[in-house]
Coordinates of C-alpha atoms in Angstrom, one line a residue:
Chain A
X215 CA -21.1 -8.1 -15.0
X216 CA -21.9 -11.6 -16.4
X217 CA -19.3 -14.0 -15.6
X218 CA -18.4 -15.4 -19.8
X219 CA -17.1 -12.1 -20.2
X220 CA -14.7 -12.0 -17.4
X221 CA -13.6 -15.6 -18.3
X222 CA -12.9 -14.5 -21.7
X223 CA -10.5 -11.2 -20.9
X224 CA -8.7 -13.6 -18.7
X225 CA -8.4 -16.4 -21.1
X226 CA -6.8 -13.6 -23.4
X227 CA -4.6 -13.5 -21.2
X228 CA -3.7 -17.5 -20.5
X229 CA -4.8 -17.4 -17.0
X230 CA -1.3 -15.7 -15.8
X231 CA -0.8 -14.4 -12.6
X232 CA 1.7 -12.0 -14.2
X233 CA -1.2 -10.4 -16.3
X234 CA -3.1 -9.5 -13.3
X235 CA -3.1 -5.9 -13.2
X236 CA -3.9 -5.7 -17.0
X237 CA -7.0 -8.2 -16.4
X238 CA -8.4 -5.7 -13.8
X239 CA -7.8 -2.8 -16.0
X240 CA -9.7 -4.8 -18.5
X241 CA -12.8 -5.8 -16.4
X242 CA -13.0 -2.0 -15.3
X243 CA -13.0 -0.9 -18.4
X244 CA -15.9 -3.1 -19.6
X245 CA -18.1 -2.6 -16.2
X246 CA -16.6 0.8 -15.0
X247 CA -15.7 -0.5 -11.6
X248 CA -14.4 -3.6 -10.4
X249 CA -17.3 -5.6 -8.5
X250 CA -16.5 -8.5 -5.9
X251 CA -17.8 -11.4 -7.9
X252 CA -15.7 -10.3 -10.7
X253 CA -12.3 -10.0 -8.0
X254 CA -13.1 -13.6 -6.8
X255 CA -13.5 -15.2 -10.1
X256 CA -10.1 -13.8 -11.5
X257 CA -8.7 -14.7 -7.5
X258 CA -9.4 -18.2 -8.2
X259 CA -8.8 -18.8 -12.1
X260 CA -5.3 -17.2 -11.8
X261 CA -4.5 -18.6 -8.6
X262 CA -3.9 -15.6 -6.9
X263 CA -4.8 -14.7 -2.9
X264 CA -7.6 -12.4 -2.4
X265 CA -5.8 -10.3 0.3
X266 CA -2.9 -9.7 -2.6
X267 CA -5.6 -8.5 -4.8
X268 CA -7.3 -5.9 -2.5
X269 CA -3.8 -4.9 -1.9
X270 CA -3.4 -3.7 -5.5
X271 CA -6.7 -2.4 -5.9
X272 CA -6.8 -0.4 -3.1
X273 CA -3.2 0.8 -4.3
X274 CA -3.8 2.1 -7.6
X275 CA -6.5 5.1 -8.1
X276 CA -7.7 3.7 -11.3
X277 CA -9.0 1.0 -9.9
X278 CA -12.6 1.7 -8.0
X279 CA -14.2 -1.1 -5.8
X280 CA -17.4 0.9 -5.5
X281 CA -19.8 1.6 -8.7
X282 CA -19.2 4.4 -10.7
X283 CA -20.8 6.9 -12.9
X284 CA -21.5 6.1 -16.9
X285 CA -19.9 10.0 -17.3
X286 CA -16.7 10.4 -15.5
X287 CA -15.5 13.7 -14.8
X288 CA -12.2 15.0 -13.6
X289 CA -11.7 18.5 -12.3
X290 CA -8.1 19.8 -12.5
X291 CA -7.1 21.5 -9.3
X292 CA -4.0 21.6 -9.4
X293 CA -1.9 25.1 -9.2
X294 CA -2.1 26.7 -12.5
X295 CA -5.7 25.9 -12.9
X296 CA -6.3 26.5 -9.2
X297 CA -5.2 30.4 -9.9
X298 CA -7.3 30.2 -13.0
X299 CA -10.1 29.5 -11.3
X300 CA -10.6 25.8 -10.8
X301 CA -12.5 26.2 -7.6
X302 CA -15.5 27.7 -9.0
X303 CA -15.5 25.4 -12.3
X304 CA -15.6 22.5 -9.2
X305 CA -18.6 24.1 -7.9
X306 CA -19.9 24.8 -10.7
X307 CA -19.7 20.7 -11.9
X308 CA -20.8 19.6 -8.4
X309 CA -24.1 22.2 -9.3
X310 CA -25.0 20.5 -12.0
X311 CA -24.3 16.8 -11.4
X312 CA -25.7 16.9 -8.0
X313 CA -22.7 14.8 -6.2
X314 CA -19.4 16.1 -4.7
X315 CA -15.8 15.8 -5.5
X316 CA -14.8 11.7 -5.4
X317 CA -18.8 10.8 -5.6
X318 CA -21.0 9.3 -7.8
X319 CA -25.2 10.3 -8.1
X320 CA -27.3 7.7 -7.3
X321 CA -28.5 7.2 -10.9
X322 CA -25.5 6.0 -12.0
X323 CA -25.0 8.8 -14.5
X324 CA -21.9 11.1 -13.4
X325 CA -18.8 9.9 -11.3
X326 CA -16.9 13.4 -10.3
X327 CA -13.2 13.6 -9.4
X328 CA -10.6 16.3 -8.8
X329 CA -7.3 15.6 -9.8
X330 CA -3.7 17.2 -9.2
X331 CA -2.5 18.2 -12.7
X332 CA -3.1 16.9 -16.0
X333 CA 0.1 18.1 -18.0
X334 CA -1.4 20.8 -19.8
X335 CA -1.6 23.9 -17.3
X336 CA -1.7 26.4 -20.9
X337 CA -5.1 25.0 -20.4
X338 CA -6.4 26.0 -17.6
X339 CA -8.8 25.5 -15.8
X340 CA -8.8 22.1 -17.3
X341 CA -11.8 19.9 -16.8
X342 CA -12.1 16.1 -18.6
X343 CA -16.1 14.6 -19.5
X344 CA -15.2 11.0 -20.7
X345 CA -11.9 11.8 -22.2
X346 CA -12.6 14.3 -24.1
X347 CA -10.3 18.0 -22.9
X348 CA -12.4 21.0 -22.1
X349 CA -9.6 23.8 -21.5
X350 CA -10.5 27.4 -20.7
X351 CA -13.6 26.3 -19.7
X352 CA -15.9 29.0 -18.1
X353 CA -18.3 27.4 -14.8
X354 CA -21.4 28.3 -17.8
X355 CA -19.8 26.2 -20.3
X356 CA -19.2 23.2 -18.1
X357 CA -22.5 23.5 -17.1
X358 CA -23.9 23.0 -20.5
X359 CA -21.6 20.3 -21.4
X360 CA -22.7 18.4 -18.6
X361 CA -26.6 19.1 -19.1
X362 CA -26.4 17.5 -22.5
X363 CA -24.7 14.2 -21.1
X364 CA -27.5 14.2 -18.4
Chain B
X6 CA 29.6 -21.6 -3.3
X7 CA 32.6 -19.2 -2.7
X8 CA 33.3 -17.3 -0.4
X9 CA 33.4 -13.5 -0.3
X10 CA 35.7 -11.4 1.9
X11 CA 34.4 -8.6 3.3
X12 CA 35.2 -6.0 6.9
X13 CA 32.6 -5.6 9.0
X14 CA 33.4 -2.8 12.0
X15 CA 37.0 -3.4 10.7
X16 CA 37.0 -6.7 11.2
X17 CA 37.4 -9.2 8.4
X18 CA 34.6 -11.6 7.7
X19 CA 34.5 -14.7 5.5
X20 CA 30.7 -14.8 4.2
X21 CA 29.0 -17.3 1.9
X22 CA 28.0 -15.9 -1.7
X23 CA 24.0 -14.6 -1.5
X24 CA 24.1 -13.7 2.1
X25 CA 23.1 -10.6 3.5
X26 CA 25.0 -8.0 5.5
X27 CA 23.3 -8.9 8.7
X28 CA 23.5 -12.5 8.6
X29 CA 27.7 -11.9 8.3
X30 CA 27.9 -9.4 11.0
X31 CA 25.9 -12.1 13.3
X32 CA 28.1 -14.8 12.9
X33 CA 30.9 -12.2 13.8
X34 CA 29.0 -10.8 16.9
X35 CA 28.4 -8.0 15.8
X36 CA 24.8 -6.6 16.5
X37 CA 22.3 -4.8 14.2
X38 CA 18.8 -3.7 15.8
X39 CA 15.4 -5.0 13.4
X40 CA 12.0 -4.6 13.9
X41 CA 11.0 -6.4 10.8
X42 CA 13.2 -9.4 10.9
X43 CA 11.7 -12.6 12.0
X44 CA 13.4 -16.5 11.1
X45 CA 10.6 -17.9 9.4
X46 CA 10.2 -14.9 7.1
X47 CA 11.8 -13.7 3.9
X48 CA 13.8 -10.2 4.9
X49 CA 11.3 -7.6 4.2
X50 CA 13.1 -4.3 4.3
X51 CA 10.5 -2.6 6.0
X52 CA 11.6 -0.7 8.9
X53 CA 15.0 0.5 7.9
X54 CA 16.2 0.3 11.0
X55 CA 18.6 -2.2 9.9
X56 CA 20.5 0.7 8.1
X57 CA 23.7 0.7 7.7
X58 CA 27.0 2.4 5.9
X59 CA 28.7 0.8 2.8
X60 CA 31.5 1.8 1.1
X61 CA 32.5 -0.3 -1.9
X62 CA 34.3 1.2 -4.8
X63 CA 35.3 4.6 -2.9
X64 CA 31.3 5.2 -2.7
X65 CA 29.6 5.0 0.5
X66 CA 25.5 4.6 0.9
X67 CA 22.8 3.6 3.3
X68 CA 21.6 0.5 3.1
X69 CA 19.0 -2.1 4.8
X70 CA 21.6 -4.9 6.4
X71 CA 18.4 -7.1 6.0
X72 CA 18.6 -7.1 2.2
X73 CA 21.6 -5.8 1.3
X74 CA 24.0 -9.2 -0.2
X75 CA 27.6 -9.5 0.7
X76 CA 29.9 -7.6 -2.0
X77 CA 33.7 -8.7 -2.0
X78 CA 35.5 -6.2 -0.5
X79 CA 32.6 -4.0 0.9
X80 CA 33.2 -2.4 3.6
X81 CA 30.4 -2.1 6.2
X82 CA 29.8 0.1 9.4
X83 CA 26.9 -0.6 11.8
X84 CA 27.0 2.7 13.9
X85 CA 28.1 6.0 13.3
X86 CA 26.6 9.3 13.8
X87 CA 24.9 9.6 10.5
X88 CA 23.3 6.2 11.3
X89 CA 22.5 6.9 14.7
X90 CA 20.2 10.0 13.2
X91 CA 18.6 7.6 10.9
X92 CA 17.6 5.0 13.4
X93 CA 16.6 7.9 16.1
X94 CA 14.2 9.7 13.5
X95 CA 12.6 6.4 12.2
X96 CA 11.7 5.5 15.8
X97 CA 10.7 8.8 16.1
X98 CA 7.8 8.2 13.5
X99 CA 7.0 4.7 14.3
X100 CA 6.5 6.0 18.1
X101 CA 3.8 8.4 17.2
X102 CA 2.2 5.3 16.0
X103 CA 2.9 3.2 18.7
X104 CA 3.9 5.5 21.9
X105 CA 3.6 2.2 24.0
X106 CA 5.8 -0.6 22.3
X107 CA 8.4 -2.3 24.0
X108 CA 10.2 -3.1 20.9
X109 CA 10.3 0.0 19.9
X110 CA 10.8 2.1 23.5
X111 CA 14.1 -0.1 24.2
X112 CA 16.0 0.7 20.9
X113 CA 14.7 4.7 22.0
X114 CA 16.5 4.5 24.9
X115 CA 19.7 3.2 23.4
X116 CA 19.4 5.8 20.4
X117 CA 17.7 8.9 22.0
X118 CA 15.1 9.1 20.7
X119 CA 12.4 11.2 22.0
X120 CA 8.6 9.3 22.0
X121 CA 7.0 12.8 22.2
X122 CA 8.7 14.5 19.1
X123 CA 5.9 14.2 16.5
X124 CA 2.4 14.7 17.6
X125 CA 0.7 11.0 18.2
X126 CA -1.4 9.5 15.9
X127 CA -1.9 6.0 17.3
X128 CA -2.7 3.5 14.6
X129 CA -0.5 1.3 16.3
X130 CA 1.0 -0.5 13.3
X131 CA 4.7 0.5 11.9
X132 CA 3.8 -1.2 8.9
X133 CA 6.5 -4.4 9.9
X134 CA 4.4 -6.4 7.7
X135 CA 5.2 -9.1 10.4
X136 CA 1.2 -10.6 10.9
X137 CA 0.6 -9.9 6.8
X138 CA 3.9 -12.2 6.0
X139 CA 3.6 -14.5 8.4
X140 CA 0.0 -15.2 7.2
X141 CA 1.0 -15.3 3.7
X142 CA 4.6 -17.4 4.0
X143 CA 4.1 -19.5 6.9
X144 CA 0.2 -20.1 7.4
X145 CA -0.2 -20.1 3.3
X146 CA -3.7 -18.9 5.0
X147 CA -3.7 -15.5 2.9
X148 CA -6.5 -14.4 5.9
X149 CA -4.5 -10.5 6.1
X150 CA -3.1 -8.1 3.6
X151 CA -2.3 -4.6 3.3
X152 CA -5.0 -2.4 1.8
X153 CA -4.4 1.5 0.5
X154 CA -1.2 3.0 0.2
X155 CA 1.0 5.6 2.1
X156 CA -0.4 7.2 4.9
X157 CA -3.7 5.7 4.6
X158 CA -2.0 2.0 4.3
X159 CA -3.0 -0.2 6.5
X160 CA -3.7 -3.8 7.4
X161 CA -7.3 -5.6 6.8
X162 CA -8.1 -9.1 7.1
X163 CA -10.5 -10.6 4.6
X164 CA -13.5 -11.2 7.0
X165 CA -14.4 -14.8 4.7
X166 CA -11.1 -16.3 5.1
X167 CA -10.8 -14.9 8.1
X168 CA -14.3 -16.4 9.7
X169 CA -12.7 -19.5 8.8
X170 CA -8.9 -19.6 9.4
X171 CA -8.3 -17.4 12.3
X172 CA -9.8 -18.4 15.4
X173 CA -8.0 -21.8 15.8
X174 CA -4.5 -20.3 14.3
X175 CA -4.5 -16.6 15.9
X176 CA -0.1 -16.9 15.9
X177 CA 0.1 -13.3 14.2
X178 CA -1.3 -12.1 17.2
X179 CA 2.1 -12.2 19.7
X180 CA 4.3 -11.6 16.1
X181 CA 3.3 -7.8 16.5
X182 CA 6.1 -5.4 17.9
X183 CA 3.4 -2.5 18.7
X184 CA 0.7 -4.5 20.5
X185 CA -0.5 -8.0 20.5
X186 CA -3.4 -6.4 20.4
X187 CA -3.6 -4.8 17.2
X188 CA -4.6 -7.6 15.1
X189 CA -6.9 -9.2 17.1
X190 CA -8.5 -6.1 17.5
X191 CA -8.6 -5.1 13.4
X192 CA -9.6 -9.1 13.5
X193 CA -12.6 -8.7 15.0
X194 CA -13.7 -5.8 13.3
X195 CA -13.6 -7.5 10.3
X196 CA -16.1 -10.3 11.5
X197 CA -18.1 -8.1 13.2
X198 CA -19.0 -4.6 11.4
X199 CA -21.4 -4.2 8.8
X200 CA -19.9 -5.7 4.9
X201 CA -18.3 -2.6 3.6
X202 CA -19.8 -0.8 0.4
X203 CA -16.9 -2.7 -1.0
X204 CA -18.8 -6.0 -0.3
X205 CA -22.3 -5.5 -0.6
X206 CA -23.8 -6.0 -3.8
X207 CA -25.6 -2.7 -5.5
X208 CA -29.2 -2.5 -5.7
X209 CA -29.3 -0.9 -9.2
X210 CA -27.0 -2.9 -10.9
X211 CA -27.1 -6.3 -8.8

């Protein structure tokens, strides 16, 4: 992530320490994952200690300190899709993508992650490609919404 | 500043405005075990075994003496049964983590507590926060933090600072109520194991 572009969410934000968590959101959401360079050059414009910003990031689940996938994908596991079935959607997305729950392939391409309940159980089996809801979803028709984002 | 009256152990205390329940019931004599209390340091509030009962307004709770600010009228008990259960269950938990502290083996005695109750899982850090604050407040060195959260929390030191900053300062070290040892040894490991994923840079993206 080039450097202007972090200089120029924090400057939206005056430098303040106050704004920090919603500067990292920001830089994540531009480069998917929050690199070191980028956590040292908002350390030092806002005047904040490094060991108080691992402490955060390591805190919050949003926040990944490792590189993830252009596709994020979130498996709902939690009850009510667990009893419709969730497990074998999982499998089904691990199949296709290649990588395991809370991994990301080597190309950069999908990030997988189960999660405990996204508020819509009627759903269920709920999985989530980029934002976008897939509820009911059959392990076949995962599968081929993944293949066309490969 | 004025001055609030308040009854600690049923006696009467005269306490400055802004102080806290455990700072009062010193200056009485009256005695409050900590764990993460130390003179140099902001209270922290993390061990709870500072607990104590207050009733203020015909509502009792349990509070951390540590943090808790004088009320007028409050009145404040440092050891009843209730209590007692609190402070032999938290040393419970902290002594699965730390089976061997002398801090923490010498309040079991006086509370009953039981070192074997939970199965051991020796991280040997109760979270005090002691060597993170300390680094923070004192040294203004930021070398150590906390990293994760809940069970996986623990504490990490920042292996750049640290390379710097640590070696000729090192007085976190004997602050630790589990084991001197503890930060010396996550110290170390920090200088010496491979950079984390965290730190390396990626070969795809830079």
């Amino acid at each position: 992530m080039d450097s202007g572009k972090i200089d120029q969410i924090i400057n939206k934000h005056n430098a303040d320490a106050g704004s920090l968590i919603q500067i990292l959101l920001e830089i994540q959401n531009e480069n998917n994952w929050l690199p070191k360079e980028a956590l040292t050059r908002v350390s030092e414009t806002l005047a904040v200690p490094m060991s108080r910003i691992r402490h955060i990031t390591t805190f919050y689940k949003t926040f990944s300190l490792v590189p993830r996938g252009r596709h994020e994908v979130h498996v709902c596991t939690g009850t009510a899709c667990h009893v419709r079935g969730a497990e074998r959607v999982l499998e089904a997305v691990e199949g296709v993508t290649g990588v395991n729950a809370g991994e990301t392939d080597p190309d950069l391409n999908f990030s997988v992650e189960t999660v405990g309940c996204i508020g819509c159980c009627a759903l269920g089996p709920v999985v989530v490609v980029d934002g976008e809801y897939h509820g009911n979803i059959l392990p076949a028709e995962i599968t081929k919404v993944l293949q066309d984002k490969k | 500043m004025s001055e609030i009256l308040l009854q600690i152990d049923g006696k009467e205390v005269a306490a400055e405005e802004g102080t806290t329940i455990l700072v009062a019931a010193q200056s009485v004599g009256v005695s409050i075990p900590t764990l993460c209390l130390h003179e140099k340091l902001e209270p922290y509030g993390g061990c709870r075994v500072c607990s104590v009962e207050v009733e203020s307004r015909g509502r009792s709770s349990v509070v951390a003496a540590c943090l808790y600010p004088v009320e007028k009228d409050l009145v404040v008990t440092t050891r009843t049964e209730k209590l007692d259960r609190i402070r032999k269950s938290l040393l419970e938990m902290m002594l699965a983590h730390a089976p061997d502290s002398e801090p923490l083996l010498e309040l079991a005695e006086e509370y009953g507590a039981d070192k074997d109750r939970f199965e051991k899982e020796a991280s040997f850090c109760i979270h005090c926060g002691l060597c993170v604050r300390y680094c923070t407040e004192v040294k203004k060195a930021n070398a150590l933090g906390f990293i994760n959260r809940g069970a996986k929390k623990e504490i990490s030191f920042i292996p750049e600072i640290a390379s710097k900053e640590c070696w000729d300062c090192k007085e976190c070290f004997e602050l630790c109520p589990t084991s001197a040892l503890q930060a010396a040894f996550v110290l170390i490991e920090a200088l010496t194991a491979p950079p984390q994923p965290t730190t390396k840079s990626c070969h795809s993206c830079g």
